[in-house]
Amino acid sequence: MLLPHNPNAFTRSPLDRAGHRRRDAAWLAAALEAPETRLLPFHQHRPFVIEEGDVLAPGWLNGQARARIAPADAPLLFLGVDAEGAAHFAIAVPDAAPLGDLGRFDDMRAAAARLSREDIATIGPAKAVFEWHAKNGFCANCGQPSAIAEAGWVRKCADCNAEHYPRVDPVCIMVPTFGDKCFLGRQRAWPRGMHSALAGFIEPGEAIEEAVARETLEEAGLRVREVIMHSTQPWPFPHSLMIGVLCEVEDDAETVDTTELESGRWFSRDEARLLIAAKHPDAFCPPPFAIAHQLLKSWCMG
Ligand SMILES: [Zn+2]
């Protein structure tokens, strides 16, 4: 389903996931041989990219390249089918050498800032699923080794028959607002001047709104009065779902928890516009491919 109003990177993939093909071994084998099929290598969770002039693009190979670049048991993921019917796969290669100097394996965050919106949405799931495979080689039920199944979307345990599905971690990410100003925090490890939305994992037993209220109170000492859902974003670092909200708080008397944040700061709407335009004199916010940027933009431009 297309959601044209979702402003976030990693959404609106041009591919049909074609989930019904994941168990169809004959179809998948034929797809890998088809000349129009596209295969993207990943190495250590980095996508293979090609730079031509100022343009960065995924380094798609054809499906038949699989045997030349990876052993038969390398994790393979069926991403879906494009509008012309071409199947797209990603493969986690243990060795970068067979790709030679055709391109390079680039950090996903760095690549995401430069790839097209369609490309990011197409390859993002592979980053998330390969991260999950790398950390889940053993059955969480019985401890025996598990194996990849269903075109990369399941791990199955031959010992106890348990099936394990790629995990998605829900995270609430919020911009607290009070009247005509908003509150952004900064973590110690961030580059100097960077400020962003508050965020935290949603815990078992919590509604999204409850997690927003808890995290805002814990991190900034601000009491949430109203939660306004904005948008969500699949975020493959490593495999989160960011749930973006704006939240109106009761007052502007913050108490920053310095174990979580280095500091926090109120920005007027005009200042927020400068952050979005990267023209603020002493602060900056995350880039447009991050939902924090879109939340802030929506608040100060809306
Ligand atoms: Zn098991």
PDB file of N, CA and C in Angstrom, residues 17 128-129 132 153 165-171 201-202 233-236 238-243:
ATOM      1  N   ARG A  17       6.583  -6.591  -2.437  1.00  0.00           N
ATOM      2  CA  ARG A  17       7.319  -7.611  -1.685  1.00  0.00           C
ATOM      3  C   ARG A  17       6.997  -9.032  -2.141  1.00  0.00           C
ATOM      4  N   ALA A 128      18.463  -4.288   7.481  1.00  0.00           N
ATOM      5  CA  ALA A 128      17.828  -4.708   8.734  1.00  0.00           C
ATOM      6  C   ALA A 128      17.826  -6.233   8.875  1.00  0.00           C
ATOM      7  N   VAL A 129      17.453  -6.930   7.810  1.00  0.00           N
ATOM      8  CA  VAL A 129      17.321  -8.388   7.903  1.00  0.00           C
ATOM      9  C   VAL A 129      18.697  -9.053   8.026  1.00  0.00           C
ATOM     10  N   TRP A 132      19.885  -8.850  11.495  1.00  0.00           N
ATOM     11  CA  TRP A 132      19.176  -9.810  12.346  1.00  0.00           C
ATOM     12  C   TRP A 132      19.727 -11.219  12.143  1.00  0.00           C
ATOM     13  N   TRP A 153      13.445 -14.622   4.888  1.00  0.00           N
ATOM     14  CA  TRP A 153      12.519 -13.935   5.793  1.00  0.00           C
ATOM     15  C   TRP A 153      12.196 -14.721   7.059  1.00  0.00           C
ATOM     16  N   TYR A 165      11.209 -15.087  13.234  1.00  0.00           N
ATOM     17  CA  TYR A 165      10.979 -14.057  12.219  1.00  0.00           C
ATOM     18  C   TYR A 165      11.828 -12.816  12.529  1.00  0.00           C
ATOM     19  N   PRO A 166      12.238 -12.101  11.468  1.00  0.00           N
ATOM     20  CA  PRO A 166      13.072 -10.907  11.696  1.00  0.00           C
ATOM     21  C   PRO A 166      12.400  -9.948  12.672  1.00  0.00           C
ATOM     22  N   ARG A 167      13.192  -9.457  13.567  1.00  0.00           N
ATOM     23  CA  ARG A 167      12.651  -8.646  14.653  1.00  0.00           C
ATOM     24  C   ARG A 167      12.643  -7.173  14.256  1.00  0.00           C
ATOM     25  N   VAL A 168      11.601  -6.481  14.695  1.00  0.00           N
ATOM     26  CA  VAL A 168      11.498  -5.031  14.520  1.00  0.00           C
ATOM     27  C   VAL A 168      11.335  -4.422  15.908  1.00  0.00           C
ATOM     28  N   ASP A 169      12.172  -3.457  16.247  1.00  0.00           N
ATOM     29  CA  ASP A 169      12.106  -2.837  17.576  1.00  0.00           C
ATOM     30  C   ASP A 169      11.390  -1.491  17.495  1.00  0.00           C
ATOM     31  N   PRO A 170      10.222  -1.343  18.108  1.00  0.00           N
ATOM     32  CA  PRO A 170       9.531  -0.052  18.068  1.00  0.00           C
ATOM     33  C   PRO A 170      10.171   0.979  18.993  1.00  0.00           C
ATOM     34  N   VAL A 171      10.411   2.148  18.440  1.00  0.00           N
ATOM     35  CA  VAL A 171      11.031   3.256  19.180  1.00  0.00           C
ATOM     36  C   VAL A 171      10.122   4.472  19.029  1.00  0.00           C
ATOM     37  N   PHE A 201      13.070   3.286  23.429  1.00  0.00           N
ATOM     38  CA  PHE A 201      12.365   2.051  23.070  1.00  0.00           C
ATOM     39  C   PHE A 201      11.044   1.949  23.811  1.00  0.00           C
ATOM     40  N   ILE A 202      10.056   1.454  23.118  1.00  0.00           N
ATOM     41  CA  ILE A 202       8.773   1.167  23.749  1.00  0.00           C
ATOM     42  C   ILE A 202       8.906  -0.153  24.498  1.00  0.00           C
ATOM     43  N   GLN A 233       8.728   5.439  10.578  1.00  0.00           N
ATOM     44  CA  GLN A 233       9.843   5.212   9.658  1.00  0.00           C
ATOM     45  C   GLN A 233      10.571   3.907  10.012  1.00  0.00           C
ATOM     46  N   PRO A 234      10.641   2.987   9.045  1.00  0.00           N
ATOM     47  CA  PRO A 234      11.535   1.844   9.260  1.00  0.00           C
ATOM     48  C   PRO A 234      12.970   2.354   9.276  1.00  0.00           C
ATOM     49  N   TRP A 235      13.730   1.967  10.262  1.00  0.00           N
ATOM     50  CA  TRP A 235      15.070   2.562  10.470  1.00  0.00           C
ATOM     51  C   TRP A 235      16.062   1.410  10.672  1.00  0.00           C
ATOM     52  N   PRO A 236      16.825   1.070   9.652  1.00  0.00           N
ATOM     53  CA  PRO A 236      17.622  -0.161   9.720  1.00  0.00           C
ATOM     54  C   PRO A 236      18.944  -0.028  10.458  1.00  0.00           C
ATOM     55  N   PRO A 238      19.777  -0.952  14.242  1.00  0.00           N
ATOM     56  CA  PRO A 238      19.886  -2.021  13.243  1.00  0.00           C
ATOM     57  C   PRO A 238      18.548  -2.442  12.640  1.00  0.00           C
ATOM     58  N   HIS A 239      17.475  -2.455  13.409  1.00  0.00           N
ATOM     59  CA  HIS A 239      16.200  -2.874  12.808  1.00  0.00           C
ATOM     60  C   HIS A 239      15.033  -2.334  13.636  1.00  0.00           C
ATOM     61  N   SER A 240      14.927  -1.006  13.649  1.00  0.00           N
ATOM     62  CA  SER A 240      13.901  -0.339  14.446  1.00  0.00           C
ATOM     63  C   SER A 240      12.741   0.135  13.573  1.00  0.00           C
ATOM     64  N   LEU A 241      11.642   0.423  14.232  1.00  0.00           N
ATOM     65  CA  LEU A 241      10.550   1.168  13.606  1.00  0.00           C
ATOM     66  C   LEU A 241      10.379   2.439  14.426  1.00  0.00           C
ATOM     67  N   MET A 242      10.717   3.570  13.832  1.00  0.00           N
ATOM     68  CA  MET A 242      10.611   4.838  14.538  1.00  0.00           C
ATOM     69  C   MET A 242       9.169   5.328  14.439  1.00  0.00           C
ATOM     70  N   ILE A 243       8.587   5.667  15.592  1.00  0.00           N
ATOM     71  CA  ILE A 243       7.209   6.153  15.637  1.00  0.00           C
ATOM     72  C   ILE A 243       7.264   7.613  16.057  1.00  0.00           C
TER      73      ILE A 243
END
